[in-house]
Amino acid sequence: MQKFLIEGGVALEGEVEISGAKNAVLPLLAATLLASTPMTIRNVPRLKDVSTLAAVIAGMGVTLSTDEHNNIHTDTSTIHTFKAPYELVRTMRASILVLGPMVARFGEAEVSLPGGCAIGDRPVNLHLMGLEAMGAEIVVEEGYIRAKAKRLKGAHIVMDIVSVTGTENLLMAAVLAEGTTVLENAAREPEVVDLANCLVKMGAKIDGIGTSKITVEGVDSLSGCDYTVLPDRIETGTYLAAAAITGGHIKVLNAAPDTLDAVLQKFREAGAVVNTGADWIELDMRGRTLKAVDIRTDPYPAFPTDMQAQFMAMNAFSQGIGVIVETIFENRMMHVAELKRLGANIRLEGNTAIVAGMPNLKGAPVMATDLRASACLILAGLAAQGKTLVDRIYHTDRGYERIEEKLSRIGAKISRVNEA
Ligand code: UD1
């Protein structure tokens, strides 16, 4: 089993290149299913989740190739099955993203029902409710969602919870539906915007992009296009947190600062000096005191749940008391018990964590339970005195491209080791 061995206590210093956004490339790959001509996606990060979704669409018959720059080229003329099997979907819930495009274009889809996951139950009822409103007949049997429709019809859909992949699935269905679809209470995450922009480039008619009311005028067909994925805001925030927690200085390049307003505000509140340009962010924590901050996760543009664990680590090493409230997922505090193994002073009450900062925590063996929990533990290891061994780093590889290389380049003592 691979683990990260981290020797903490080094203030990180230097520049880091940010990769394309995991949560943008996944819906974009699903959107290629809608294109009747070949398509190219650029700035694709090398991640396990990306290869999983690539395997899902390749399994349906899409001809898919990756060039030397890791750009992905797709051709859907070879699709021969509409099924996304359990073996792949169970490893990544976002595989559900193929459901909308397949029903919309081929009138049929069979996608394994994603199970629960470490951070909560995560149902897909909104995805199904929206497709049914557009006229799809849906049955769930033998662990599969089976959806059929001659041609989807435009509908007025009000989602009672803001769902990122739910909005994306219904958006991809609506672009080929007959007539007008209105999606209310839609997610406004930058990754939803990236998908919508790509669909427009493919010939879709979409109004209200980036707002909570998206209006789609269905078209008969979409063509492929050449699209570059937006930078990963969560990877960006994680590297900024690495500099902040170690009292270092970092400049992240190829970033999208305008997608991180709520997060940058919290870094400033935590005592960092933060400067931004068009595509870079510089964070300086040298000689400054890290202060605990209060966080409440909420849908974009509020503070993202995917940065909650990283700020938990920062608070654990800070001065003062910070209260972190997780409102999106019911079970996303599993890193708390692991941080305590380093000596962190955190009291958990339901989905609220009260963190009393302690600047001198010591390294320990810890175990990652999910992707962002793994980032939290790596950050803690970088700041702790002595050695930290992070287990189950396959979670990290799902969403961070070559994290140990990028961190080493800015001075971190981190290596991937094989240990039983
Ligand atoms: C996406 C992101 C994930 C991020 C999350 C919240 C991707 C691939 N993943 O996940 O990194 O943490 O947004 O920003 O983009 N819900 C329902 N019914 C549904 C769908 C969702 O009740 O049909 C609930 C969920 O249980 C959760 C909330 O809605 O409590 C938000 O989840 P959602 O936005 O759907 O998360 P994902 O799209 O799965």
Tab-separated table of C-alpha atoms and ligand atoms in Angstrom:
chain	number	residue	atom	x	y	z
A	1	MET	CA	0.000	0.000	0.000
A	2	GLN	CA	1.425	3.421	-0.952
A	3	LYS	CA	1.685	6.115	1.696
A	4	PHE	CA	3.080	9.631	1.969
A	5	LEU	CA	5.950	10.097	4.379
A	6	ILE	CA	6.208	13.731	5.409
A	7	GLU	CA	8.851	15.411	7.519
A	8	GLY	CA	7.153	18.550	8.775
A	9	GLY	CA	8.293	21.984	9.760
A	10	VAL	CA	9.624	23.428	6.479
A	11	ALA	CA	8.226	26.808	5.395
A	12	LEU	CA	7.247	26.311	1.737
A	13	GLU	CA	8.567	28.809	-0.793
A	14	GLY	CA	8.206	29.010	-4.586
A	15	GLU	CA	5.832	28.684	-7.523
A	16	VAL	CA	3.272	25.983	-8.307
A	17	GLU	CA	1.452	25.412	-11.616
A	18	ILE	CA	-2.220	24.623	-11.157
A	19	SER	CA	-3.807	21.826	-13.209
A	20	GLY	CA	-7.185	21.740	-14.933
A	21	ALA	CA	-10.178	21.336	-12.624
A	22	LYS	CA	-11.195	17.765	-11.795
A	23	ASN	CA	-14.810	18.774	-11.246
A	24	ALA	CA	-14.910	20.572	-14.601
A	25	VAL	CA	-13.257	17.920	-16.730
A	26	LEU	CA	-15.642	15.191	-15.525
A	27	PRO	CA	-18.835	16.868	-16.839
A	28	LEU	CA	-16.926	17.971	-19.954
A	29	LEU	CA	-16.011	14.364	-20.698
A	30	ALA	CA	-19.669	13.419	-20.238
A	31	ALA	CA	-20.639	16.278	-22.570
A	32	THR	CA	-18.528	14.779	-25.351
A	33	LEU	CA	-21.290	12.123	-25.552
A	34	LEU	CA	-23.557	14.849	-26.957
A	35	ALA	CA	-21.260	15.738	-29.861
A	36	SER	CA	-21.939	14.271	-33.283
A	37	THR	CA	-18.468	15.273	-34.508
A	38	PRO	CA	-15.020	14.780	-32.899
A	39	MET	CA	-14.063	16.853	-29.888
A	40	THR	CA	-10.892	17.875	-28.048
A	41	ILE	CA	-10.522	18.718	-24.349
A	42	ARG	CA	-7.330	20.491	-23.219
A	43	ASN	CA	-5.705	21.185	-19.855
A	44	VAL	CA	-6.840	17.775	-18.639
A	45	PRO	CA	-5.320	16.824	-15.268
A	46	ARG	CA	-3.748	13.358	-14.915
A	47	LEU	CA	-6.065	11.967	-12.260
A	48	LYS	CA	-7.630	8.656	-11.369
A	49	ASP	CA	-11.155	10.125	-11.536
A	50	VAL	CA	-10.511	11.331	-15.086
A	51	SER	CA	-9.338	7.887	-16.222
A	52	THR	CA	-12.400	6.351	-14.557
A	53	LEU	CA	-14.832	8.532	-16.515
A	54	ALA	CA	-12.758	8.044	-19.675
A	55	ALA	CA	-13.147	4.283	-19.116
A	56	VAL	CA	-16.916	4.690	-18.682
A	57	ILE	CA	-17.351	6.469	-22.020
A	58	ALA	CA	-14.788	4.293	-23.793
A	59	GLY	CA	-16.770	1.304	-22.502
A	60	MET	CA	-19.796	2.698	-24.323
A	61	GLY	CA	-17.778	2.624	-27.527
A	62	VAL	CA	-16.492	6.202	-27.737
A	63	THR	CA	-13.154	6.297	-29.569
A	64	LEU	CA	-10.921	8.104	-27.130
A	65	SER	CA	-7.263	9.018	-27.419
A	66	THR	CA	-4.860	11.026	-25.312
A	67	ASP	CA	-1.973	12.921	-26.926
A	68	GLU	CA	1.460	13.758	-25.498
A	69	HIS	CA	0.064	16.892	-23.763
A	70	ASN	CA	-2.674	14.784	-22.155
A	71	ASN	CA	-5.342	16.454	-24.334
A	72	ILE	CA	-8.269	14.100	-24.817
A	73	HIS	CA	-9.774	13.556	-28.274
A	74	THR	CA	-13.162	11.843	-28.598
A	75	ASP	CA	-15.311	10.526	-31.420
A	76	THR	CA	-18.792	9.271	-30.536
A	77	SER	CA	-19.636	7.751	-33.941
A	78	THR	CA	-18.514	4.373	-32.588
A	79	ILE	CA	-20.874	4.235	-29.548
A	80	HIS	CA	-22.485	0.781	-29.381
A	81	THR	CA	-23.850	0.454	-25.839
A	82	PHE	CA	-25.619	2.799	-23.458
A	83	LYS	CA	-24.485	1.157	-20.241
A	84	ALA	CA	-22.244	2.464	-17.448
A	85	PRO	CA	-21.415	-0.637	-15.397
A	86	TYR	CA	-21.312	-1.052	-11.609
A	87	GLU	CA	-17.583	-1.899	-11.564
A	88	LEU	CA	-16.731	1.638	-12.734
A	89	VAL	CA	-19.578	3.680	-11.228
A	90	ARG	CA	-18.935	2.279	-7.751
A	91	THR	CA	-15.389	3.687	-7.850
A	92	MET	CA	-16.637	7.162	-8.772
A	93	ARG	CA	-20.081	8.581	-8.166
A	94	ALA	CA	-19.626	11.317	-10.767
A	95	SER	CA	-20.101	8.597	-13.425
A	96	ILE	CA	-23.798	9.453	-13.020
A	97	LEU	CA	-22.984	12.420	-15.297
A	98	VAL	CA	-23.336	10.218	-18.379
A	99	LEU	CA	-27.042	9.650	-17.649
A	100	GLY	CA	-28.397	12.996	-18.909
A	101	PRO	CA	-26.392	13.163	-22.152
A	102	MET	CA	-27.102	9.517	-23.082
A	103	VAL	CA	-30.885	9.785	-22.649
A	104	ALA	CA	-30.911	13.128	-24.426
A	105	ARG	CA	-28.972	11.929	-27.460
A	106	PHE	CA	-29.782	8.230	-27.750
A	107	GLY	CA	-33.095	8.006	-25.883
A	108	GLU	CA	-31.677	5.326	-23.626
A	109	ALA	CA	-29.234	4.891	-20.765
A	110	GLU	CA	-28.419	2.318	-18.158
A	111	VAL	CA	-26.233	3.598	-15.341
A	112	SER	CA	-25.413	1.757	-12.168
A	113	LEU	CA	-26.979	3.469	-9.153
A	114	PRO	CA	-24.073	4.997	-7.213
A	115	GLY	CA	-23.940	3.719	-3.664
A	116	GLY	CA	-23.210	5.759	-0.579
A	117	CYS	CA	-19.746	7.106	-0.023
A	118	ALA	CA	-17.516	7.996	2.879
A	119	ILE	CA	-18.780	11.569	3.148
A	120	GLY	CA	-22.454	10.699	3.204
A	121	ASP	CA	-25.496	9.153	1.586
A	122	ARG	CA	-25.355	11.397	-1.531
A	123	PRO	CA	-28.608	10.519	-3.299
A	124	VAL	CA	-29.311	11.207	-6.994
A	125	ASN	CA	-33.062	11.842	-6.654
A	126	LEU	CA	-32.776	15.334	-8.179
A	127	HIS	CA	-31.083	13.987	-11.299
A	128	LEU	CA	-33.903	11.464	-11.751
A	129	MET	CA	-36.714	13.882	-10.876
A	130	GLY	CA	-35.474	16.356	-13.492
A	131	LEU	CA	-35.160	13.762	-16.236
A	132	GLU	CA	-38.648	12.458	-15.448
A	133	ALA	CA	-39.979	16.006	-15.678
A	134	MET	CA	-38.460	16.098	-19.181
A	135	GLY	CA	-40.435	12.982	-20.075
A	136	ALA	CA	-37.940	10.187	-19.425
A	137	GLU	CA	-39.274	6.905	-18.112
A	138	ILE	CA	-37.032	5.796	-15.308
A	139	VAL	CA	-36.902	2.543	-13.411
A	140	VAL	CA	-34.373	1.502	-10.828
A	141	GLU	CA	-33.882	-2.252	-10.915
A	142	GLU	CA	-31.062	-4.708	-10.284
A	143	GLY	CA	-28.942	-1.841	-8.995
A	144	TYR	CA	-29.251	0.081	-12.259
A	145	ILE	CA	-31.022	3.268	-13.291
A	146	ARG	CA	-32.692	2.483	-16.618
A	147	ALA	CA	-33.917	5.576	-18.453
A	148	LYS	CA	-35.788	5.811	-21.756
A	149	ALA	CA	-37.311	8.630	-23.764
A	150	LYS	CA	-38.192	9.052	-27.440
A	151	ARG	CA	-37.092	12.661	-27.224
A	152	LEU	CA	-36.834	14.629	-24.018
A	153	LYS	CA	-39.151	17.611	-23.728
A	154	GLY	CA	-38.364	20.978	-22.176
A	155	ALA	CA	-39.676	21.427	-18.630
A	156	HIS	CA	-39.710	23.880	-15.744
A	157	ILE	CA	-37.635	22.261	-13.014
A	158	VAL	CA	-37.187	23.630	-9.505
A	159	MET	CA	-34.501	21.780	-7.570
A	160	ASP	CA	-35.103	21.847	-3.829
A	161	ILE	CA	-31.380	21.488	-3.055
A	162	VAL	CA	-28.504	23.119	-4.918
A	163	SER	CA	-26.732	20.198	-6.587
A	164	VAL	CA	-23.630	20.582	-8.734
A	165	THR	CA	-23.715	17.344	-10.733
A	166	GLY	CA	-27.536	17.415	-10.626
A	167	THR	CA	-27.519	20.783	-12.407
A	168	GLU	CA	-24.886	19.535	-14.853
A	169	ASN	CA	-26.797	16.350	-15.689
A	170	LEU	CA	-30.039	18.218	-16.327
A	171	LEU	CA	-28.278	20.924	-18.316
A	172	MET	CA	-26.737	18.280	-20.595
A	173	ALA	CA	-30.156	16.678	-21.002
A	174	ALA	CA	-31.910	19.976	-21.715
A	175	VAL	CA	-29.602	21.090	-24.538
A	176	LEU	CA	-30.980	18.357	-26.837
A	177	ALA	CA	-34.558	18.362	-25.479
A	178	GLU	CA	-37.434	19.651	-27.563
A	179	GLY	CA	-38.411	23.159	-26.462
A	180	THR	CA	-37.453	25.263	-23.494
A	181	THR	CA	-36.150	24.038	-20.139
A	182	VAL	CA	-35.843	26.272	-17.100
A	183	LEU	CA	-33.620	25.059	-14.265
A	184	GLU	CA	-34.334	26.919	-11.024
A	185	ASN	CA	-32.165	26.865	-7.922
A	186	ALA	CA	-29.356	25.752	-10.222
A	187	ALA	CA	-25.799	25.431	-8.921
A	188	ARG	CA	-23.578	28.422	-9.791
A	189	GLU	CA	-20.220	26.701	-9.289
A	190	PRO	CA	-17.508	27.747	-11.777
A	191	GLU	CA	-17.420	24.134	-13.028
A	192	VAL	CA	-21.113	24.397	-14.012
A	193	VAL	CA	-20.268	27.617	-15.849
A	194	ASP	CA	-17.360	25.896	-17.620
A	195	LEU	CA	-19.667	23.114	-18.786
A	196	ALA	CA	-22.297	25.598	-19.987
A	197	ASN	CA	-19.666	27.595	-21.891
A	198	CYS	CA	-18.471	24.419	-23.586
A	199	LEU	CA	-22.033	23.403	-24.509
A	200	VAL	CA	-22.574	26.845	-26.065
A	201	LYS	CA	-19.394	26.331	-28.091
A	202	MET	CA	-20.908	23.027	-29.260
A	203	GLY	CA	-24.015	24.869	-30.486
A	204	ALA	CA	-26.298	24.843	-27.426
A	205	LYS	CA	-28.564	27.786	-26.599
A	206	ILE	CA	-28.252	28.640	-22.911
A	207	ASP	CA	-29.208	31.802	-21.004
A	208	GLY	CA	-28.480	32.692	-17.389
A	209	ILE	CA	-25.111	30.942	-17.245
A	210	GLY	CA	-23.614	31.444	-13.764
A	211	THR	CA	-26.986	32.322	-12.226
A	212	SER	CA	-29.437	30.163	-10.294
A	213	LYS	CA	-31.967	30.289	-13.164
A	214	ILE	CA	-30.685	28.667	-16.339
A	215	THR	CA	-32.855	28.706	-19.452
A	216	VAL	CA	-32.104	26.288	-22.266
A	217	GLU	CA	-33.590	26.288	-25.760
A	218	GLY	CA	-33.128	22.735	-27.038
A	219	VAL	CA	-31.451	22.142	-30.401
A	220	ASP	CA	-31.523	19.086	-32.702
A	221	SER	CA	-27.832	18.278	-32.560
A	222	LEU	CA	-24.509	19.500	-31.218
A	223	SER	CA	-21.105	19.365	-32.822
A	224	GLY	CA	-17.754	18.733	-31.199
A	225	CYS	CA	-15.479	21.616	-30.267
A	226	ASP	CA	-12.038	22.368	-28.892
A	227	TYR	CA	-12.283	23.296	-25.216
A	228	THR	CA	-9.776	24.141	-22.492
A	229	VAL	CA	-10.709	23.155	-18.913
A	230	LEU	CA	-10.678	25.913	-16.281
A	231	PRO	CA	-8.036	25.810	-13.499
A	232	ASP	CA	-8.764	23.763	-10.389
A	233	ARG	CA	-9.847	26.147	-7.617
A	234	ILE	CA	-9.657	23.460	-4.923
A	235	GLU	CA	-6.135	22.410	-5.896
A	236	THR	CA	-5.259	26.126	-5.871
A	237	GLY	CA	-6.706	26.603	-2.402
A	238	THR	CA	-4.898	23.528	-1.123
A	239	TYR	CA	-1.454	24.824	-2.194
A	240	LEU	CA	-2.220	28.238	-0.723
A	241	ALA	CA	-3.136	26.456	2.508
A	242	ALA	CA	0.188	24.572	2.384
A	243	ALA	CA	2.054	27.894	2.360
A	244	ALA	CA	-0.189	29.393	5.034
A	245	ILE	CA	0.085	26.472	7.456
A	246	THR	CA	3.891	26.312	7.154
A	247	GLY	CA	4.447	30.083	7.431
A	248	GLY	CA	5.721	30.152	3.850
A	249	HIS	CA	5.363	32.146	0.641
A	250	ILE	CA	3.859	30.839	-2.592
A	251	LYS	CA	2.789	31.988	-6.020
A	252	VAL	CA	0.310	29.748	-7.827
A	253	LEU	CA	0.283	30.074	-11.608
A	254	ASN	CA	-2.394	29.180	-14.218
A	255	ALA	CA	-5.002	29.820	-11.541
A	256	ALA	CA	-8.425	31.489	-11.703
A	257	PRO	CA	-8.476	33.923	-8.739
A	258	ASP	CA	-12.032	35.092	-9.496
A	259	THR	CA	-13.336	31.589	-8.623
A	260	LEU	CA	-11.860	31.768	-5.107
A	261	ASP	CA	-13.210	34.985	-3.568
A	262	ALA	CA	-14.661	33.390	-0.410
A	263	VAL	CA	-11.536	31.285	0.133
A	264	LEU	CA	-9.071	34.157	-0.367
A	265	GLN	CA	-11.072	36.249	2.082
A	266	LYS	CA	-10.616	33.516	4.707
A	267	PHE	CA	-6.856	33.323	4.044
A	268	ARG	CA	-6.661	37.079	4.665
A	269	GLU	CA	-8.724	36.699	7.836
A	270	ALA	CA	-6.274	33.976	8.906
A	271	GLY	CA	-3.488	36.553	8.707
A	272	ALA	CA	-2.001	35.949	5.238
A	273	VAL	CA	-1.091	38.652	2.742
A	274	VAL	CA	-2.793	37.678	-0.517
A	275	ASN	CA	-2.262	39.350	-3.883
A	276	THR	CA	-3.814	38.348	-7.199
A	277	GLY	CA	-3.284	38.950	-10.907
A	278	ALA	CA	-5.258	37.774	-13.921
A	279	ASP	CA	-4.124	34.155	-13.565
A	280	TRP	CA	-1.979	34.018	-10.420
A	281	ILE	CA	-2.295	34.292	-6.653
A	282	GLU	CA	0.520	35.052	-4.237
A	283	LEU	CA	0.207	34.245	-0.542
A	284	ASP	CA	2.755	35.382	2.037
A	285	MET	CA	2.670	34.120	5.597
A	286	ARG	CA	6.326	34.699	6.489
A	287	GLY	CA	6.759	36.169	9.957
A	288	ARG	CA	3.004	36.337	10.497
A	289	THR	CA	0.764	34.573	13.010
A	290	LEU	CA	-1.802	32.086	11.702
A	291	LYS	CA	-5.179	32.936	13.244
A	292	ALA	CA	-8.130	30.563	13.606
A	293	VAL	CA	-11.105	31.440	11.387
A	294	ASP	CA	-14.805	30.579	11.426
A	295	ILE	CA	-16.009	28.715	8.345
A	296	ARG	CA	-19.466	27.784	7.123
A	297	THR	CA	-19.643	25.750	3.932
A	298	ASP	CA	-22.405	26.555	1.438
A	299	PRO	CA	-22.969	26.417	-2.323
A	300	TYR	CA	-20.912	28.780	-4.525
A	301	PRO	CA	-20.134	31.668	-4.228
A	302	ALA	CA	-19.931	30.884	-0.478
A	303	PHE	CA	-17.097	28.882	1.066
A	304	PRO	CA	-16.737	25.450	-0.659
A	305	THR	CA	-17.150	22.198	1.255
A	306	ASP	CA	-14.155	20.912	-0.732
A	307	MET	CA	-11.900	23.378	1.182
A	308	GLN	CA	-13.355	22.646	4.629
A	309	ALA	CA	-10.875	19.931	5.592
A	310	GLN	CA	-7.867	22.036	4.564
A	311	PHE	CA	-9.025	24.935	6.756
A	312	MET	CA	-9.603	22.469	9.582
A	313	ALA	CA	-5.894	21.624	9.383
A	314	MET	CA	-4.972	25.329	9.337
A	315	ASN	CA	-7.166	26.056	12.341
A	316	ALA	CA	-5.617	23.133	14.230
A	317	PHE	CA	-2.182	24.836	13.952
A	318	SER	CA	-3.362	28.414	14.488
A	319	GLN	CA	-3.814	30.773	17.395
A	320	GLY	CA	-7.329	31.173	18.764
A	321	ILE	CA	-10.560	29.277	18.327
A	322	GLY	CA	-12.309	28.677	15.010
A	323	VAL	CA	-15.745	27.164	14.466
A	324	ILE	CA	-16.284	25.156	11.296
A	325	VAL	CA	-19.820	24.306	10.193
A	326	GLU	CA	-20.317	21.793	7.378
A	327	THR	CA	-23.730	22.225	5.763
A	328	ILE	CA	-23.383	20.277	2.494
A	329	PHE	CA	-22.477	16.713	3.481
A	330	GLU	CA	-23.574	14.963	6.656
A	331	ASN	CA	-20.448	12.945	7.273
A	332	ARG	CA	-17.567	15.115	6.173
A	333	MET	CA	-15.657	15.469	9.417
A	334	MET	CA	-13.742	12.209	9.446
A	335	HIS	CA	-10.398	13.998	9.297
A	336	VAL	CA	-11.088	15.370	12.791
A	337	ALA	CA	-10.311	12.054	14.506
A	338	GLU	CA	-7.090	11.779	12.457
A	339	LEU	CA	-5.994	15.345	13.296
A	340	LYS	CA	-6.470	14.468	16.952
A	341	ARG	CA	-3.798	11.789	16.496
A	342	LEU	CA	-1.380	14.697	16.002
A	343	GLY	CA	-2.629	16.222	19.236
A	344	ALA	CA	-5.156	18.656	17.723
A	345	ASN	CA	-7.721	20.142	20.072
A	346	ILE	CA	-11.040	19.788	18.250
A	347	ARG	CA	-14.504	19.235	19.651
A	348	LEU	CA	-17.039	17.812	17.256
A	349	GLU	CA	-20.751	18.426	17.762
A	350	GLY	CA	-22.691	17.000	14.838
A	351	ASN	CA	-21.508	18.873	11.783
A	352	THR	CA	-19.825	21.613	13.781
A	353	ALA	CA	-16.170	21.457	14.767
A	354	ILE	CA	-14.791	23.785	17.414
A	355	VAL	CA	-11.063	23.990	16.884
A	356	ALA	CA	-8.693	25.443	19.461
A	357	GLY	CA	-5.433	26.061	17.651
A	358	MET	CA	-2.178	24.592	18.968
A	359	PRO	CA	0.873	25.646	16.946
A	360	ASN	CA	3.172	22.814	18.129
A	361	LEU	CA	1.473	19.590	17.059
A	362	LYS	CA	3.567	16.469	16.487
A	363	GLY	CA	3.516	14.109	13.497
A	364	ALA	CA	1.860	10.669	13.663
A	365	PRO	CA	0.642	7.858	11.394
A	366	VAL	CA	-2.797	8.848	10.035
A	367	MET	CA	-5.312	7.474	7.559
A	368	ALA	CA	-7.146	9.358	4.805
A	369	THR	CA	-10.858	8.607	4.529
A	370	ASP	CA	-11.692	10.654	1.428
A	371	LEU	CA	-10.076	12.959	-1.109
A	372	ARG	CA	-10.151	16.261	0.784
A	373	ALA	CA	-9.476	14.553	4.127
A	374	SER	CA	-6.258	13.313	2.528
A	375	ALA	CA	-5.328	16.902	1.632
A	376	CYS	CA	-6.052	17.962	5.210
A	377	LEU	CA	-3.700	15.303	6.597
A	378	ILE	CA	-0.915	16.143	4.150
A	379	LEU	CA	-1.166	19.811	5.188
A	380	ALA	CA	-1.077	18.815	8.842
A	381	GLY	CA	1.969	16.635	8.176
A	382	LEU	CA	3.755	19.553	6.508
A	383	ALA	CA	3.206	21.731	9.580
A	384	ALA	CA	3.711	19.157	12.353
A	385	GLN	CA	7.019	18.529	14.061
A	386	GLY	CA	8.624	15.242	13.038
A	387	LYS	CA	7.267	12.539	10.773
A	388	THR	CA	3.718	11.947	9.560
A	389	LEU	CA	2.784	8.876	7.550
A	390	VAL	CA	-0.453	9.278	5.554
A	391	ASP	CA	-2.179	6.024	4.616
A	392	ARG	CA	-4.769	5.391	1.857
A	393	ILE	CA	-3.365	8.012	-0.486
A	394	TYR	CA	-5.270	6.512	-3.406
A	395	HIS	CA	-7.851	9.083	-2.313
A	396	THR	CA	-5.294	11.840	-3.020
A	397	ASP	CA	-4.549	10.466	-6.493
A	398	ARG	CA	-8.235	10.768	-7.400
A	399	GLY	CA	-8.019	14.540	-7.309
A	400	TYR	CA	-4.458	15.920	-7.017
A	401	GLU	CA	-2.049	15.626	-9.940
A	402	ARG	CA	1.487	14.657	-8.785
A	403	ILE	CA	0.995	16.351	-5.411
A	404	GLU	CA	4.284	15.100	-3.943
A	405	GLU	CA	6.242	16.468	-6.936
A	406	LYS	CA	4.550	19.856	-6.784
A	407	LEU	CA	5.064	20.111	-3.017
A	408	SER	CA	8.691	18.932	-3.189
A	409	ARG	CA	9.477	21.656	-5.711
A	410	ILE	CA	8.510	24.290	-3.144
A	411	GLY	CA	10.628	22.698	-0.437
A	412	ALA	CA	8.358	20.130	1.217
A	413	LYS	CA	9.938	16.957	2.517
A	414	ILE	CA	7.388	14.478	1.202
A	415	SER	CA	7.858	11.140	-0.507
A	416	ARG	CA	5.665	8.296	-1.704
A	417	VAL	CA	6.665	5.108	0.051
A	418	ASN	CA	5.534	1.510	-0.279
A	419	GLU	CA	4.663	0.081	3.090
A	420	ALA	CA	2.663	-2.942	4.075
B	1	UD1	C1	-20.027	18.024	-6.399
B	1	UD1	C2	-18.519	17.921	-6.460
B	1	UD1	C3	-17.943	17.709	-5.070
B	1	UD1	C4	-18.425	18.803	-4.125
B	1	UD1	C5	-19.949	18.917	-4.169
B	1	UD1	C6	-20.487	20.099	-3.379
B	1	UD1	C7	-18.168	16.982	-8.655
B	1	UD1	C8	-17.758	15.812	-9.471
B	1	UD1	N1	-18.176	16.818	-7.332
B	1	UD1	O1	-20.521	16.784	-5.903
B	1	UD1	O2	-16.516	17.739	-5.166
B	1	UD1	O3	-18.041	18.504	-2.808
B	1	UD1	O4	-20.395	19.090	-5.530
B	1	UD1	O5	-19.923	21.276	-3.830
B	1	UD1	O6	-18.444	18.034	-9.182
B	1	UD1	N2	-28.265	15.935	-3.099
B	1	UD1	C9	-29.510	15.371	-2.964
B	1	UD1	N3	-30.093	14.812	-4.068
B	1	UD1	C10	-29.481	14.779	-5.285
B	1	UD1	C11	-28.207	15.371	-5.407
B	1	UD1	C12	-27.624	15.945	-4.294
B	1	UD1	O7	-30.095	15.368	-1.882
B	1	UD1	O8	-30.069	14.255	-6.236
B	1	UD1	C13	-27.602	16.552	-1.924
B	1	UD1	C14	-26.297	15.882	-1.517
B	1	UD1	O9	-26.520	14.767	-0.690
B	1	UD1	C15	-25.588	17.015	-0.806
B	1	UD1	C16	-26.041	18.257	-1.589
B	1	UD1	O10	-27.202	17.854	-2.301
B	1	UD1	O11	-26.024	17.118	0.520
B	1	UD1	C17	-25.044	18.801	-2.568
B	1	UD1	O12	-24.515	17.747	-3.345
B	1	UD1	P1	-24.084	17.926	-4.863
B	1	UD1	O13	-23.882	19.353	-5.183
B	1	UD1	O14	-25.026	17.143	-5.711
B	1	UD1	O15	-22.688	17.184	-4.857
B	1	UD1	P2	-22.050	16.436	-6.079
B	1	UD1	O16	-22.551	17.047	-7.331
B	1	UD1	O17	-22.180	14.974	-5.880
